[in-house]
PDB file of C-alpha atoms in Angstrom:
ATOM      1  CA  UNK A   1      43.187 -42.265 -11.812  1.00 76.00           C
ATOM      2  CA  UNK A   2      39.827 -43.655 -13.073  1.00 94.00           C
ATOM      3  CA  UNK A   3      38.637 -41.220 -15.397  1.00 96.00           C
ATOM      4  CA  UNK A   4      36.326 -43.837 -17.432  1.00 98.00           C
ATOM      5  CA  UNK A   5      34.657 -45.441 -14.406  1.00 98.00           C
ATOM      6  CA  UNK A   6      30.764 -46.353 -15.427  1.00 96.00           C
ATOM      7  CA  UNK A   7      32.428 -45.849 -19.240  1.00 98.00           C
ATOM      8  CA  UNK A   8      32.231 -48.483 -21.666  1.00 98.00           C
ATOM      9  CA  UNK A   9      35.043 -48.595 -24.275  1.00 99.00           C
ATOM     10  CA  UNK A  10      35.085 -50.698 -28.003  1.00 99.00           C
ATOM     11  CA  UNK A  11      38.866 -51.521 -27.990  1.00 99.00           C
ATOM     12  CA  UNK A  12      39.531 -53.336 -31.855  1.00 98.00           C
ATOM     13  CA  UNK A  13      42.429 -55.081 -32.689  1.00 98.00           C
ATOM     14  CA  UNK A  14      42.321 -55.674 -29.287  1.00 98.00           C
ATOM     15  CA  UNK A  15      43.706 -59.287 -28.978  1.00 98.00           C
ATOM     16  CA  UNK A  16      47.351 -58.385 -28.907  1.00 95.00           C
ATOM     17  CA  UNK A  17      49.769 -56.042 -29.344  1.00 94.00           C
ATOM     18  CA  UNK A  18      49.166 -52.140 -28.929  1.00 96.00           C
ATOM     19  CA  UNK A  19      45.154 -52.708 -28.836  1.00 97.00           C
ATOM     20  CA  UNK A  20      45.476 -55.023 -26.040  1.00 98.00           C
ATOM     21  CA  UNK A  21      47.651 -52.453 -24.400  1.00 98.00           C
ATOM     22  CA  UNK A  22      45.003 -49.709 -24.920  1.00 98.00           C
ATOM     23  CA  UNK A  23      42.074 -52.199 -23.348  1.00 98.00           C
ATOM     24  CA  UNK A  24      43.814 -53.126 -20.033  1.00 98.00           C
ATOM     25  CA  UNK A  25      44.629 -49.040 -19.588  1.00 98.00           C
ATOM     26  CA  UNK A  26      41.471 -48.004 -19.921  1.00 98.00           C
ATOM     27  CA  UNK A  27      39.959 -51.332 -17.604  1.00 98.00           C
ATOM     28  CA  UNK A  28      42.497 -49.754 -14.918  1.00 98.00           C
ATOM     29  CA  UNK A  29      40.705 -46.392 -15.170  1.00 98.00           C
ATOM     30  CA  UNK A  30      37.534 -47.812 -14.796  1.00 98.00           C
ATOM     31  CA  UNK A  31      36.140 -48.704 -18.497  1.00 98.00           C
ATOM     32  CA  UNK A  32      33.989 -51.670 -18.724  1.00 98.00           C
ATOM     33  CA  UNK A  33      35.779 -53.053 -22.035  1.00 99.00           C
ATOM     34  CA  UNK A  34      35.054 -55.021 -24.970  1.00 99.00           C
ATOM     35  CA  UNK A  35      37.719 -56.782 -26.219  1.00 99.00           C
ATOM     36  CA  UNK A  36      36.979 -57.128 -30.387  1.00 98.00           C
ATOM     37  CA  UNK A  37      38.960 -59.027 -32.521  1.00 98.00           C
ATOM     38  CA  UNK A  38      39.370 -61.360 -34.859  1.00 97.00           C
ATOM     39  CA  UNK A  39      41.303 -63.800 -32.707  1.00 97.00           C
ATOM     40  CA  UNK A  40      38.814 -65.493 -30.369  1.00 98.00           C
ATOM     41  CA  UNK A  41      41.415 -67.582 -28.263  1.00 98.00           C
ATOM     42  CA  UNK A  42      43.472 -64.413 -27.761  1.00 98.00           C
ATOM     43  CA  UNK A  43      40.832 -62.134 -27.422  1.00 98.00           C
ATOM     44  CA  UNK A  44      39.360 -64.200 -24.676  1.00 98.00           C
ATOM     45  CA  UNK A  45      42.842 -64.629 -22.837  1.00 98.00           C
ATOM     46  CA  UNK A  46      43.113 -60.351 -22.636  1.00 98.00           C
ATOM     47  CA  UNK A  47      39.350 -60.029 -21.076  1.00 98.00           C
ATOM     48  CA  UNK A  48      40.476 -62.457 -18.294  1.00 98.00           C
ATOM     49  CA  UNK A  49      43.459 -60.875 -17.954  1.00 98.00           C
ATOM     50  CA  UNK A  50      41.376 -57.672 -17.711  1.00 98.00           C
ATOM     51  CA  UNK A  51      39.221 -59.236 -15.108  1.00 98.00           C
ATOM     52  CA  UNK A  52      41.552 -60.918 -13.043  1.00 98.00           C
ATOM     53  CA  UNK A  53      43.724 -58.000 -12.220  1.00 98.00           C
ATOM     54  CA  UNK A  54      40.204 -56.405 -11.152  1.00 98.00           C
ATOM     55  CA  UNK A  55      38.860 -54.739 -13.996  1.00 98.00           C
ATOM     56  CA  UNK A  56      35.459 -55.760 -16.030  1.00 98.00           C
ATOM     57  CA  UNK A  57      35.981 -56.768 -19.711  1.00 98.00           C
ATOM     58  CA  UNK A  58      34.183 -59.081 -22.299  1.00 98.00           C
ATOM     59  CA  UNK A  59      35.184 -60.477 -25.646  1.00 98.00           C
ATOM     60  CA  UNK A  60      33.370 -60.102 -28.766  1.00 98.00           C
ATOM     61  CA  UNK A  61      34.389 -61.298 -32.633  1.00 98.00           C
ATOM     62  CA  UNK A  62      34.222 -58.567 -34.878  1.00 98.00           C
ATOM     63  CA  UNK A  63      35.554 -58.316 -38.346  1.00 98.00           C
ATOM     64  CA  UNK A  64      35.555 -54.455 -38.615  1.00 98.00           C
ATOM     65  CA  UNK A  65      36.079 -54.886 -42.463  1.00 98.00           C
ATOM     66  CA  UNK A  66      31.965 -56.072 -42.316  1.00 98.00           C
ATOM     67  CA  UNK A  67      29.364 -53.574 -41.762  1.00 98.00           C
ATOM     68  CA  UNK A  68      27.042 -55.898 -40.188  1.00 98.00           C
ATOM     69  CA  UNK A  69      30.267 -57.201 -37.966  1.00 98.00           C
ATOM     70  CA  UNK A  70      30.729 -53.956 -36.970  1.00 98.00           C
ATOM     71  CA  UNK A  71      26.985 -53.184 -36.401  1.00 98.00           C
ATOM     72  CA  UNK A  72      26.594 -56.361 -34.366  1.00 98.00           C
ATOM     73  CA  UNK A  73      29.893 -55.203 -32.229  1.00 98.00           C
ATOM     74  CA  UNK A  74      28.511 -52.406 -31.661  1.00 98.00           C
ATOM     75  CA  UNK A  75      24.665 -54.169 -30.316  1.00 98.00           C
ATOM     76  CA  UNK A  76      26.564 -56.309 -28.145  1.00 98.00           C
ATOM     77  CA  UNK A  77      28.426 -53.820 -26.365  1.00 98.00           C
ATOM     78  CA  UNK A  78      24.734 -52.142 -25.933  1.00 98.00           C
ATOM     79  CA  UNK A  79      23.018 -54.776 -24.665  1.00 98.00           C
ATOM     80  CA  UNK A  80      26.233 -55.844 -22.482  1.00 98.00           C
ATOM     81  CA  UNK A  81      27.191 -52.349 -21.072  1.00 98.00           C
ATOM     82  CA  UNK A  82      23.552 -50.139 -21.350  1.00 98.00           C
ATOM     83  CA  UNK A  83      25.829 -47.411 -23.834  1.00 98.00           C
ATOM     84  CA  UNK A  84      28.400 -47.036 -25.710  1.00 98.00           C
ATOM     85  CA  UNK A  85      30.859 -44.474 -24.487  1.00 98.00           C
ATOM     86  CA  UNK A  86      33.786 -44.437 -26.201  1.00 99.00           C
ATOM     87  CA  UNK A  87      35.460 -45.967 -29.174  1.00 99.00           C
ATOM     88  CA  UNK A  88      39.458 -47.369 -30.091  1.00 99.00           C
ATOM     89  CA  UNK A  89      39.723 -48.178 -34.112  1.00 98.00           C
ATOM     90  CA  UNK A  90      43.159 -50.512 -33.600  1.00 98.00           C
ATOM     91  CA  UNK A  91      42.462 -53.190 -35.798  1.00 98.00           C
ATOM     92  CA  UNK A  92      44.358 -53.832 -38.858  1.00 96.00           C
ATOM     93  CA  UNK A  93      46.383 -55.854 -41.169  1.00 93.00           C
ATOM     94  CA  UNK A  94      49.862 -55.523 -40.005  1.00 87.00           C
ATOM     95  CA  UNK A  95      51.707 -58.412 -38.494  1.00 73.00           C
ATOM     96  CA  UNK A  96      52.432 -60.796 -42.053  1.00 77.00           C
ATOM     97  CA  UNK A  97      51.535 -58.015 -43.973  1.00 80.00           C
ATOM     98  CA  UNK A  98      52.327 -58.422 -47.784  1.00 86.00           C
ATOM     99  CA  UNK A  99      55.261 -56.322 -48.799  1.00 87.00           C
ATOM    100  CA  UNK A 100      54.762 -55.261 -52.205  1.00 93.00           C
ATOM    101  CA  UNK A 101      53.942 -51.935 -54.924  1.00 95.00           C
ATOM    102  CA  UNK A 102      50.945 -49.864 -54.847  1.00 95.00           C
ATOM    103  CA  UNK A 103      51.129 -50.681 -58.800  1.00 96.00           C
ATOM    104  CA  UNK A 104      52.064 -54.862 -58.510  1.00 96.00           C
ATOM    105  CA  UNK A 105      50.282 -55.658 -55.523  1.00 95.00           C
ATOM    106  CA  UNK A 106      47.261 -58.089 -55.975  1.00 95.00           C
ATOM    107  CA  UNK A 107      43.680 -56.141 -56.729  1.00 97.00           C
ATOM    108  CA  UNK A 108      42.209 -58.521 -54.503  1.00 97.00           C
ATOM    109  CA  UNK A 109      44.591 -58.461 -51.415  1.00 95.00           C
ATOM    110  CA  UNK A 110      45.068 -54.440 -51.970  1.00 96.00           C
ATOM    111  CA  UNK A 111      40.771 -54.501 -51.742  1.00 97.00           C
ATOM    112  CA  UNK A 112      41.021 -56.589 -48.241  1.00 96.00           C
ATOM    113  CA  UNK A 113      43.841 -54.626 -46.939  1.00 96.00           C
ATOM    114  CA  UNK A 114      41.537 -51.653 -46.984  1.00 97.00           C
ATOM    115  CA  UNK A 115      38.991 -52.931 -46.363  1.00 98.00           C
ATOM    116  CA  UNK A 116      40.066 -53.191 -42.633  1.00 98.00           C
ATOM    117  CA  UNK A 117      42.892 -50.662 -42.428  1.00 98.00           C
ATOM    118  CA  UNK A 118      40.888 -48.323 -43.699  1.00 98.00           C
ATOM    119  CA  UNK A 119      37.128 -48.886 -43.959  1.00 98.00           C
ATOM    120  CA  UNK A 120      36.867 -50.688 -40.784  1.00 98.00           C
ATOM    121  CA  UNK A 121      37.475 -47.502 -38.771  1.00 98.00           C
ATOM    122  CA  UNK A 122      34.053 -46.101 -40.827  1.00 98.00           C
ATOM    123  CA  UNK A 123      32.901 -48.803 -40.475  1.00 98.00           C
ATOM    124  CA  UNK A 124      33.289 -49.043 -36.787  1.00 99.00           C
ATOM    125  CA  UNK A 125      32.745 -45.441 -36.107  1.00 99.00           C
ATOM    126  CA  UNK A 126      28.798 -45.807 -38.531  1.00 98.00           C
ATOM    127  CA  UNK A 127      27.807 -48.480 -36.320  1.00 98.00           C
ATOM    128  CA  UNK A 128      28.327 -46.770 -32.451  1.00 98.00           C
ATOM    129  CA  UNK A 129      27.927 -42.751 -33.295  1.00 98.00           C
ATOM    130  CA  UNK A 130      24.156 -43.177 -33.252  1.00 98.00           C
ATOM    131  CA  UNK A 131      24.127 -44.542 -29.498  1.00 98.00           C
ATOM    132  CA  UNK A 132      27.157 -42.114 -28.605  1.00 98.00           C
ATOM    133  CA  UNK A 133      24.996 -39.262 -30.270  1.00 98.00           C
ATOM    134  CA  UNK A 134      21.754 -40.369 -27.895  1.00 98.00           C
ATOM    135  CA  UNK A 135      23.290 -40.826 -24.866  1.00 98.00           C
ATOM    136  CA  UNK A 136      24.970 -36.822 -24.361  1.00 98.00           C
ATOM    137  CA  UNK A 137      28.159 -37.723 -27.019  1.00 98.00           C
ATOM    138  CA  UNK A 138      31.170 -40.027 -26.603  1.00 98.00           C
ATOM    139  CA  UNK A 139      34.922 -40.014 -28.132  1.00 99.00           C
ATOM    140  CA  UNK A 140      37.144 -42.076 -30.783  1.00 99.00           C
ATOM    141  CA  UNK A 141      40.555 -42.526 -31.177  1.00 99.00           C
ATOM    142  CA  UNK A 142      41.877 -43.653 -34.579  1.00 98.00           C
ATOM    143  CA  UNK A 143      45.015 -45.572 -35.145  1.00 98.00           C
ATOM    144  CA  UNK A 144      47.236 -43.484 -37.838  1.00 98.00           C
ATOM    145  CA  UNK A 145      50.908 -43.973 -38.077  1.00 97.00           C
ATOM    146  CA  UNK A 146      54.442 -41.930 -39.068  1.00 96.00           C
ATOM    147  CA  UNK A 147      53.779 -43.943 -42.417  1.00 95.00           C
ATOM    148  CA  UNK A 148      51.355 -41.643 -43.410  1.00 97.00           C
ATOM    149  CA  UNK A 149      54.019 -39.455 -44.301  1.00 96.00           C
ATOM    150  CA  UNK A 150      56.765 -41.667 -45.507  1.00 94.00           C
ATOM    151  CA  UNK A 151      57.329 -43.971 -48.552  1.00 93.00           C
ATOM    152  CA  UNK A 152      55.117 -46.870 -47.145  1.00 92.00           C
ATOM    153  CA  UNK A 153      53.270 -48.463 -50.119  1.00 95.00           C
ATOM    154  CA  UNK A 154      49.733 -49.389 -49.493  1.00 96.00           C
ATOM    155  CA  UNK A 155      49.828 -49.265 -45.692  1.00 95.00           C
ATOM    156  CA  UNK A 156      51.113 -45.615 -45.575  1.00 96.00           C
ATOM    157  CA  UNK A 157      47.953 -44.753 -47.960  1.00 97.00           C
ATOM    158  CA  UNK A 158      45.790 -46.791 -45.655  1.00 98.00           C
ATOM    159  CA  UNK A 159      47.175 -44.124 -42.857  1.00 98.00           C
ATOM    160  CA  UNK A 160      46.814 -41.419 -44.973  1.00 98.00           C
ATOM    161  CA  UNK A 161      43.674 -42.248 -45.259  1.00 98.00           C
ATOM    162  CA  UNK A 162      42.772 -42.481 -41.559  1.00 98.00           C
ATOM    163  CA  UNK A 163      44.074 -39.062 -41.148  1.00 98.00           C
ATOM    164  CA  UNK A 164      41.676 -37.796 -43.502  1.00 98.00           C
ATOM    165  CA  UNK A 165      38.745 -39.873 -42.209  1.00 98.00           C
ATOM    166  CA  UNK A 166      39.298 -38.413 -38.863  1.00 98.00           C
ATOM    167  CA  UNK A 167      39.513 -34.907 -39.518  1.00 98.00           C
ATOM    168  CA  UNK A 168      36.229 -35.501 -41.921  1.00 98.00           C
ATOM    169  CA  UNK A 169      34.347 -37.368 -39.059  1.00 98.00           C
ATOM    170  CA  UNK A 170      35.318 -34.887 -36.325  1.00 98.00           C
ATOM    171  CA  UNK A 171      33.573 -32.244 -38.728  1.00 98.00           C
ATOM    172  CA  UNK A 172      30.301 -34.707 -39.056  1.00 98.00           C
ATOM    173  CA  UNK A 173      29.972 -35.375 -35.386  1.00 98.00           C
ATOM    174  CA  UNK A 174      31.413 -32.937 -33.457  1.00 98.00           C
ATOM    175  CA  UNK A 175      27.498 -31.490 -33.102  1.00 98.00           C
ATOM    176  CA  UNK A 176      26.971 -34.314 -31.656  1.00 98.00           C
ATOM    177  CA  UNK A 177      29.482 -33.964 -28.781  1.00 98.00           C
ATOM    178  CA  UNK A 178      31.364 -37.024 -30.334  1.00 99.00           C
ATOM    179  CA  UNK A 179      35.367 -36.432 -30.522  1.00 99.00           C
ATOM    180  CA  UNK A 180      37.823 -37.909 -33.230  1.00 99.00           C
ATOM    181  CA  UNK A 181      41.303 -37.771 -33.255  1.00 99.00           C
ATOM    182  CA  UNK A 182      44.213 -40.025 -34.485  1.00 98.00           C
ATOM    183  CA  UNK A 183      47.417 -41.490 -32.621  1.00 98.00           C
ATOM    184  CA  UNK A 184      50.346 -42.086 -35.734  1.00 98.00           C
ATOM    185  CA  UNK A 185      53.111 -44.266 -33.933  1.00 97.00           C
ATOM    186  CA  UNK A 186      56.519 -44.476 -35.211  1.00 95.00           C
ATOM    187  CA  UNK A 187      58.006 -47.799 -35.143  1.00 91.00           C
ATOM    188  CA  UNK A 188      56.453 -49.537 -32.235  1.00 92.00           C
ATOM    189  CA  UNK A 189      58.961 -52.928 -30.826  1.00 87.00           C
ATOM    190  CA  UNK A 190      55.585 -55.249 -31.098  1.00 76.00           C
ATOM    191  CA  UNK A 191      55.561 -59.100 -32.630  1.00 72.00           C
ATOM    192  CA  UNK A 192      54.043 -57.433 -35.484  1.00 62.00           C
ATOM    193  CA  UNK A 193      56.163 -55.186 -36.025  1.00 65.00           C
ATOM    194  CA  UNK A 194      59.307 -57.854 -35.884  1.00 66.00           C
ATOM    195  CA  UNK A 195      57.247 -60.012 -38.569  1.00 66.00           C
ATOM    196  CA  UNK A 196      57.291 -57.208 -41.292  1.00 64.00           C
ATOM    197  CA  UNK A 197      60.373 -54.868 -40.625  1.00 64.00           C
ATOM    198  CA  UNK A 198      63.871 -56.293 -40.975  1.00 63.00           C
ATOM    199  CA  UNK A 199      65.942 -56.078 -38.016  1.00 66.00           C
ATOM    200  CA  UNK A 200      68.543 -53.846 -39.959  1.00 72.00           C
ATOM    201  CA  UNK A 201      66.003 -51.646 -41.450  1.00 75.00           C
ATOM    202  CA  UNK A 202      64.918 -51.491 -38.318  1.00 77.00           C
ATOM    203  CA  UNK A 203      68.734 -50.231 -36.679  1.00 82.00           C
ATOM    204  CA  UNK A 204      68.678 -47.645 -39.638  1.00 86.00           C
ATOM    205  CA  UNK A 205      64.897 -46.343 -38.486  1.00 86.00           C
ATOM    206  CA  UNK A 206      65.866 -45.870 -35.001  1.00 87.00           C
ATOM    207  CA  UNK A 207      69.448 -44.363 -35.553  1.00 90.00           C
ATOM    208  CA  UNK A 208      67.235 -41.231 -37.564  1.00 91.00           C
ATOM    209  CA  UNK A 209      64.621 -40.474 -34.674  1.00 94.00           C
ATOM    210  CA  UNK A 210      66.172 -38.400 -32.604  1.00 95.00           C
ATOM    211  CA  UNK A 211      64.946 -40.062 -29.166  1.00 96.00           C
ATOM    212  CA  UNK A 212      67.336 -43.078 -30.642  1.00 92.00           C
ATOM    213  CA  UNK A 213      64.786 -45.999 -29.613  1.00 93.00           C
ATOM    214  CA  UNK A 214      61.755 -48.177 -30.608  1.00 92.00           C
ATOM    215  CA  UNK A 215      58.742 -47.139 -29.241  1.00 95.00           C
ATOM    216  CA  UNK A 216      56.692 -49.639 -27.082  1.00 95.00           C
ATOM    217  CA  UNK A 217      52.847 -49.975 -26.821  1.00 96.00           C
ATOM    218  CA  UNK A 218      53.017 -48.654 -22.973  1.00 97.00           C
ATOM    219  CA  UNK A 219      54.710 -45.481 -24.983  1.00 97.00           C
ATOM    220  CA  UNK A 220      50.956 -44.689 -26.643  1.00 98.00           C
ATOM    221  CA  UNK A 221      48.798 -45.664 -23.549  1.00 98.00           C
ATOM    222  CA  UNK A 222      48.936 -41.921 -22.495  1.00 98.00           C
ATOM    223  CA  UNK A 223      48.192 -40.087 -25.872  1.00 98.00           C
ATOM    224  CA  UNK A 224      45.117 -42.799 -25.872  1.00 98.00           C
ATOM    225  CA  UNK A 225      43.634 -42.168 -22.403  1.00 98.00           C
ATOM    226  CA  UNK A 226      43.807 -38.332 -22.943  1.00 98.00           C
ATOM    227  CA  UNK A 227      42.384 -38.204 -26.332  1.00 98.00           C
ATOM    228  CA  UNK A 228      39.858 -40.349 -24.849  1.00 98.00           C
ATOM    229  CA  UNK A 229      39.206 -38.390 -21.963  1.00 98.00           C
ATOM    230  CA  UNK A 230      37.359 -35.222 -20.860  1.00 98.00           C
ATOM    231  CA  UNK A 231      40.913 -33.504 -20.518  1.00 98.00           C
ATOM    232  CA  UNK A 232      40.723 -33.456 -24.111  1.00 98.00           C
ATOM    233  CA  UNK A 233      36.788 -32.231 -24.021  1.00 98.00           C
ATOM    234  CA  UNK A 234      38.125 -29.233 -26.700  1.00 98.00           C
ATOM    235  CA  UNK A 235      40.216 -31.424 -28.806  1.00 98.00           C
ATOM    236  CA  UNK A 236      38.670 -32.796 -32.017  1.00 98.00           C
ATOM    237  CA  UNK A 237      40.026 -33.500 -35.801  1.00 98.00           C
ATOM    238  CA  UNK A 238      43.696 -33.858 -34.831  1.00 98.00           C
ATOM    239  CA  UNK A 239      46.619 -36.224 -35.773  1.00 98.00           C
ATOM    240  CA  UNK A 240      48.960 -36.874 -32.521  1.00 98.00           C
ATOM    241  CA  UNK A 241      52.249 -38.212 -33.040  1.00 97.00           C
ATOM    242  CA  UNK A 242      53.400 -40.297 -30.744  1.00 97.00           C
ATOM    243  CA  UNK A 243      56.605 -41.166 -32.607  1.00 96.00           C
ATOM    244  CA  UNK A 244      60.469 -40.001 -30.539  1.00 96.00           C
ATOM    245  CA  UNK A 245      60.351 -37.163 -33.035  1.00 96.00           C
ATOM    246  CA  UNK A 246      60.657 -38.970 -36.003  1.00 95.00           C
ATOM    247  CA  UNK A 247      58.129 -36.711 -38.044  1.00 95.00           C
ATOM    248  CA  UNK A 248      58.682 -32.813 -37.742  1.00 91.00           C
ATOM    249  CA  UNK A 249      55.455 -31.259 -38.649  1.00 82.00           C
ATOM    250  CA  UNK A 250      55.342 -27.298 -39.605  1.00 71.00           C
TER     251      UNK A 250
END
């Protein structure tokens, strides 16, 4: 398939893990992608991946947690690509995460921690919707997660808040013809992921979901592509889980 060919896609987070996943899929349908991160040496080392296996992809440094990061991001992929088409909010503080109380944890780490898991998406999303708006509309995808509705401290309120950002966003721009919806994993087998979770609390997670494994980044490439798509030209303001079942919503 190559529904994004002459499509340029903003892919954050992008350096490893589930947001490099999501930039190589949509290169192999035809995006021209930037590659944003943090992580220059990785970030470079996934566009020419991207480009060796035939697809067109560029790196760019962004720290989404920066409004004039984002903004600049957002020019690059402009003057690089002509447009910006459509956009992947990925990036976040995850892998070494702090593991503490939503009542002990450090003001000042708590304030960083949202300031990308959180306020980067906005961020991101303030910077681009202007160019998606002028060139006919475009589409976002917002990384959520299962913790939004479990126990999960101050990441599961960072998710929480995602899924209210998109659902207020999709009801600001959907005049515009700009889409925004939200992917919530469950537990995702990534390097990240084996850097916070315990491998027992991990056993005890899977043995609840009722498809009785981890998920893996390849497992969210298709919810991403769709959402992302025109198959999904009538789908705005919703939360897709992505998760084995984990989370039964009503």
């Amino acid at each position: 398939m190559a529904r994004f060919t002459g499509r340029s896609a903003i892919v954050t987070g992008a350096a490893q893990g589930i947001g490099a996943v999501y930039a190589k899929a949509l290169a192999a349908e035809g995006a021209k992608v930037v590659v944003a991160d943090l992580n220059a040496e990785r970030g470079e080392q996934v566009a020419k991946e991207i480009v060796a296996d035939g697809g067109t992809a560029v790196f760019h440094s962004v720290d989404v947690a920066d409004p004039e990061s984002a903004a600049a991001l957002a020019a690059f992929t402009i003057a690089e690509f002509g447009v910006i088409n459509h956009l992947v909010n990925n990036a976040a503080i995850y892998g070494g995460m702090k593991l503490d109380l939503l009542v002990t944890v450090p003001w000042d780490y708590y304030k960083k921690f949202m300031g990308v898991n959180l306020d980067g998406a906005l961020n991101m999303t303030r910077a681009v919707w202007e160019n998606m708006n002028a060139n006919g509309g475009g589409s976002i995808v917002n990384q959520s997660s299962t913790a939004a509705w479990l126990y999960s401290s101050f990441y599961g309120l960072a998710k929480v808040g995602i899924n209210g950002l998109t659902q207020q966003l999709a009801h600001e721009l959907g005049g515009c013809k700009i889409r925004v919806n939200a992917i919530a994993p469950g537990p995702i087998d990534t390097e990240a992921t084996q850097t916070v979770t315990p491998g027992d609390m991990v056993k005890d997670i899977v043995s609840r979901i009722p498809i009785k494994r981890m998920g893996t980044p390849d497992d969210l490439v298709g919810a991403c592509l769709y959402l992302l798509s025109d198959e999904a030209a009538w789908v705005t303001g919703q939360i897709l889980n992505v998760d084995g079942g984990q989370i039964i919503r009503s």
